[in-house]
Amino acid sequence: MVQAYILIQTEVGKATAVAEVIAEIPGVLTAEDVTGPYDVIVRAEAATVDDLGRLVAGGIQQVEGITRTLTCPVVHL
């Protein structure tokens, strides 16, 4: 399994709604609204890197209110 943190910026006032919608997407482990330079932080997992890309581009980025995402794959060194 490949896991990643997805850092999300949203339109003003949309963080909670975005986190709630994303939390329901299959493959998303957690979705929490936070303070700081990002508005929502998601932890997600997928079988492969390609599947993770499809989850982000085809699922998470399609949620209304998102302006930018940054995907940070988890590595075990």
Coordinates of N, CA, C and O in Angstrom, one line a residue:
M1 N 0.8 -1.2 0.0 CA 0.0 0.0 0.0 C 0.9 1.2 0.0 O 1.9 1.3 0.6
V2 N 0.4 2.3 -0.7 CA 1.1 3.6 -0.8 C 0.2 4.5 0.0 O -1.0 4.6 -0.2
Q3 N 0.8 5.2 1.0 CA 0.1 6.2 1.7 C 0.7 7.6 1.4 O 1.8 7.7 1.1
A4 N -0.2 8.6 1.6 CA 0.3 10.0 1.4 C -0.5 11.0 2.2 O -1.7 10.7 2.6
Y5 N 0.1 12.1 2.5 CA -0.7 13.2 3.1 C -0.9 14.2 1.9 O -0.1 14.4 1.1
I6 N -2.2 14.6 1.9 CA -2.5 15.6 0.8 C -2.9 16.9 1.6 O -3.8 16.9 2.4
L7 N -2.1 17.9 1.3 CA -2.3 19.3 1.9 C -3.2 20.1 0.9 O -2.9 20.2 -0.3
I8 N -4.2 20.6 1.5 CA -5.3 21.3 0.6 C -5.5 22.7 1.0 O -5.7 23.0 2.2
Q9 N -5.5 23.6 0.0 CA -6.0 25.0 0.3 C -7.4 25.1 -0.3 O -7.7 24.5 -1.4
T10 N -8.3 25.8 0.4 CA -9.6 25.9 0.0 C -10.0 27.4 -0.2 O -9.3 28.3 0.3
E11 N -11.2 27.6 -0.8 CA -11.8 28.9 -0.8 C -12.1 29.3 0.7 O -12.3 28.5 1.5
V12 N -12.1 30.6 0.9 CA -12.3 31.1 2.3 C -13.7 30.6 2.8 O -14.7 30.6 2.1
G13 N -13.6 30.0 4.0 CA -14.8 29.5 4.7 C -15.3 28.1 4.2 O -16.3 27.7 4.6
K14 N -14.5 27.5 3.4 CA -15.0 26.2 2.8 C -14.3 24.9 3.4 O -14.6 23.8 3.1
A15 N -13.3 25.1 4.4 CA -12.5 24.1 4.9 C -13.3 22.9 5.5 O -13.1 21.7 5.2
T16 N -14.2 23.2 6.3 CA -15.0 22.2 7.0 C -15.8 21.4 6.0 O -15.9 20.2 6.1
A17 N -16.5 22.1 5.1 CA -17.3 21.4 4.1 C -16.5 20.5 3.2 O -16.8 19.4 2.9
V18 N -15.3 21.0 2.8 CA -14.4 20.2 2.0 C -13.9 19.0 2.7 O -13.9 17.9 2.2
A19 N -13.5 19.1 4.0 CA -13.0 18.0 4.7 C -14.1 16.9 4.9 O -13.9 15.7 4.8
E20 N -15.4 17.4 5.1 CA -16.5 16.4 5.3 C -16.7 15.6 4.0 O -16.9 14.4 4.1
V21 N -16.7 16.3 2.9 CA -16.9 15.6 1.6 C -15.7 14.6 1.3 O -16.0 13.4 0.9
I22 N -14.5 15.1 1.5 CA -13.4 14.2 1.2 C -13.3 13.0 2.1 O -12.9 11.9 1.7
A23 N -13.7 13.1 3.4 CA -13.7 12.0 4.3 C -14.5 10.8 3.8 O -14.3 9.7 4.3
E24 N -15.5 11.1 3.0 CA -16.3 10.0 2.5 C -15.8 9.3 1.2 O -16.4 8.3 0.7
I25 N -14.7 9.8 0.7 CA -14.1 9.2 -0.6 C -13.4 7.9 -0.2 O -12.5 7.9 0.7
P26 N -13.6 6.8 -0.9 CA -12.9 5.6 -0.6 C -11.4 5.8 -0.8 O -11.0 6.4 -1.8
G27 N -10.6 5.3 0.1 CA -9.2 5.4 0.1 C -8.7 6.5 1.0 O -7.5 6.6 1.4
V28 N -9.6 7.4 1.5 CA -9.2 8.5 2.4 C -9.3 7.9 3.8 O -10.4 7.4 4.2
L29 N -8.2 8.0 4.6 CA -8.2 7.5 6.0 C -8.7 8.6 6.9 O -9.5 8.3 7.8
T30 N -8.2 9.8 6.8 CA -8.7 10.9 7.6 C -8.7 12.2 6.7 O -7.9 12.3 5.8
A31 N -9.5 13.1 7.1 CA -9.6 14.4 6.5 C -10.0 15.4 7.6 O -11.1 15.3 8.1
E32 N -9.0 16.3 7.9 CA -9.3 17.2 9.0 C -9.0 18.6 8.6 O -8.0 18.9 7.8
D33 N -9.8 19.6 9.0 CA -9.6 21.0 8.7 C -8.6 21.5 9.8 O -8.7 21.1 11.0
V34 N -7.6 22.3 9.4 CA -6.5 22.7 10.3 C -6.3 24.2 10.0 O -6.9 24.8 9.1
T35 N -5.5 24.8 10.9 CA -5.1 26.2 10.7 C -3.7 26.2 10.1 O -2.9 25.3 10.2
G36 N -3.3 27.4 9.5 CA -2.0 27.5 8.9 C -2.1 27.7 7.4 O -3.1 28.1 6.9
P37 N -1.0 27.5 6.7 CA -1.0 27.7 5.3 C -1.9 26.8 4.5 O -2.2 27.1 3.3
Y38 N -2.3 25.7 5.1 CA -3.2 24.8 4.4 C -4.5 24.7 5.3 O -4.4 25.0 6.4
D39 N -5.6 24.4 4.6 CA -6.9 24.4 5.3 C -7.4 23.0 5.7 O -8.1 22.9 6.6
V40 N -7.0 22.0 4.9 CA -7.4 20.6 5.2 C -6.1 19.7 4.9 O -5.4 20.0 4.0
I41 N -6.0 18.8 5.8 CA -4.9 17.8 5.6 C -5.6 16.4 5.6 O -6.4 16.1 6.5
V42 N -5.3 15.7 4.5 CA -5.9 14.3 4.3 C -4.8 13.3 4.4 O -3.7 13.5 3.9
R43 N -5.1 12.2 5.0 CA -4.2 11.0 4.9 C -5.0 10.0 4.0 O -6.1 9.6 4.3
A44 N -4.3 9.5 3.0 CA -5.0 8.6 2.1 C -4.1 7.4 1.8 O -2.9 7.5 2.0
E45 N -4.7 6.3 1.3 CA -3.9 5.2 0.8 C -4.5 4.6 -0.4 O -5.7 4.7 -0.7
A46 N -3.6 3.9 -1.2 CA -4.0 3.3 -2.4 C -3.0 2.1 -2.7 O -2.0 2.0 -2.1
A47 N -3.4 1.2 -3.5 CA -2.6 0.0 -3.8 C -1.3 0.4 -4.5 O -0.2 -0.2 -4.2
T48 N -1.3 1.3 -5.4 CA -0.1 1.7 -6.2 C 0.0 3.2 -6.2 O -1.0 4.0 -5.9
V49 N 1.1 3.7 -6.7 CA 1.3 5.2 -6.9 C 0.3 5.7 -8.0 O -0.3 6.7 -7.8
D50 N 0.1 4.9 -9.0 CA -0.9 5.3 -10.0 C -2.3 5.4 -9.5 O -3.0 6.3 -9.8
D51 N -2.7 4.4 -8.6 CA -4.0 4.5 -8.0 C -4.1 5.7 -7.1 O -5.1 6.3 -7.0
L52 N -3.0 6.0 -6.4 CA -3.0 7.2 -5.6 C -3.2 8.5 -6.4 O -4.0 9.4 -6.1
G53 N -2.5 8.5 -7.5 CA -2.7 9.7 -8.5 C -4.1 9.8 -8.9 O -4.7 10.9 -9.0
R54 N -4.8 8.7 -9.2 CA -6.2 8.7 -9.7 C -7.1 9.1 -8.5 O -8.0 9.9 -8.7
L55 N -6.8 8.7 -7.3 CA -7.6 9.1 -6.1 C -7.5 10.6 -6.0 O -8.5 11.3 -5.8
V56 N -6.3 11.2 -6.1 CA -6.1 12.6 -5.9 C -6.7 13.4 -7.1 O -7.6 14.3 -6.9
A57 N -6.3 13.1 -8.3 CA -6.8 13.8 -9.5 C -8.3 13.6 -9.8 O -9.0 14.5 -10.2
G58 N -8.7 12.3 -9.6 CA -10.1 12.0 -10.0 C -11.1 12.1 -8.9 O -12.3 12.1 -9.2
G59 N -10.6 12.2 -7.7 CA -11.6 12.2 -6.6 C -11.4 13.5 -5.8 O -12.3 14.4 -5.8
I60 N -10.3 13.6 -5.1 CA -10.1 14.7 -4.1 C -10.1 16.1 -4.8 O -10.8 17.0 -4.4
Q61 N -9.4 16.2 -5.9 CA -9.3 17.5 -6.6 C -10.7 17.9 -7.3 O -10.8 19.1 -7.6
Q62 N -11.6 17.0 -7.4 CA -12.9 17.3 -8.0 C -13.9 17.9 -7.0 O -14.9 18.4 -7.3
V63 N -13.5 18.0 -5.7 CA -14.4 18.5 -4.6 C -14.5 20.0 -4.8 O -13.5 20.7 -4.9
E64 N -15.7 20.5 -4.8 CA -15.9 21.9 -4.9 C -15.3 22.7 -3.7 O -15.5 22.3 -2.6
G65 N -14.6 23.8 -4.0 CA -14.1 24.6 -3.0 C -12.6 24.5 -2.8 O -12.0 25.3 -2.1
I66 N -12.0 23.5 -3.5 CA -10.5 23.3 -3.4 C -9.9 24.2 -4.4 O -10.3 24.3 -5.6
T67 N -8.8 24.9 -4.0 CA -8.1 25.8 -4.9 C -6.7 25.2 -5.3 O -6.2 25.5 -6.3
R68 N -6.1 24.4 -4.4 CA -4.8 23.8 -4.6 C -4.5 22.6 -3.7 O -5.0 22.6 -2.6
T69 N -3.8 21.6 -4.2 CA -3.4 20.5 -3.4 C -1.9 20.2 -3.6 O -1.3 20.6 -4.6
L70 N -1.3 19.6 -2.5 CA 0.1 19.2 -2.6 C 0.1 17.8 -2.0 O -0.3 17.6 -0.8
T71 N 0.5 16.8 -2.8 CA 0.5 15.4 -2.3 C 1.9 15.1 -1.9 O 2.9 15.3 -2.6
C72 N 2.0 14.5 -0.6 CA 3.3 14.1 0.0 C 3.3 12.6 0.3 O 2.7 12.2 1.4
P73 N 3.8 11.8 -0.6 CA 3.8 10.4 -0.3 C 4.7 10.0 0.9 O 5.7 10.7 1.2
V74 N 4.2 9.1 1.7 CA 4.9 8.6 2.9 C 6.0 7.6 2.4 O 5.7 6.8 1.6
V75 N 7.2 7.8 2.9 CA 8.3 6.9 2.6 C 8.8 6.3 3.9 O 8.7 6.9 5.0
H76 N 9.4 5.1 3.8 CA 10.0 4.4 4.9 C 11.4 4.2 4.6 O 11.7 3.3 3.8
L77 N 12.3 5.0 5.1 CA 13.7 4.9 4.8 C 14.5 4.0 5.8 O 14.1 3.9 6.9

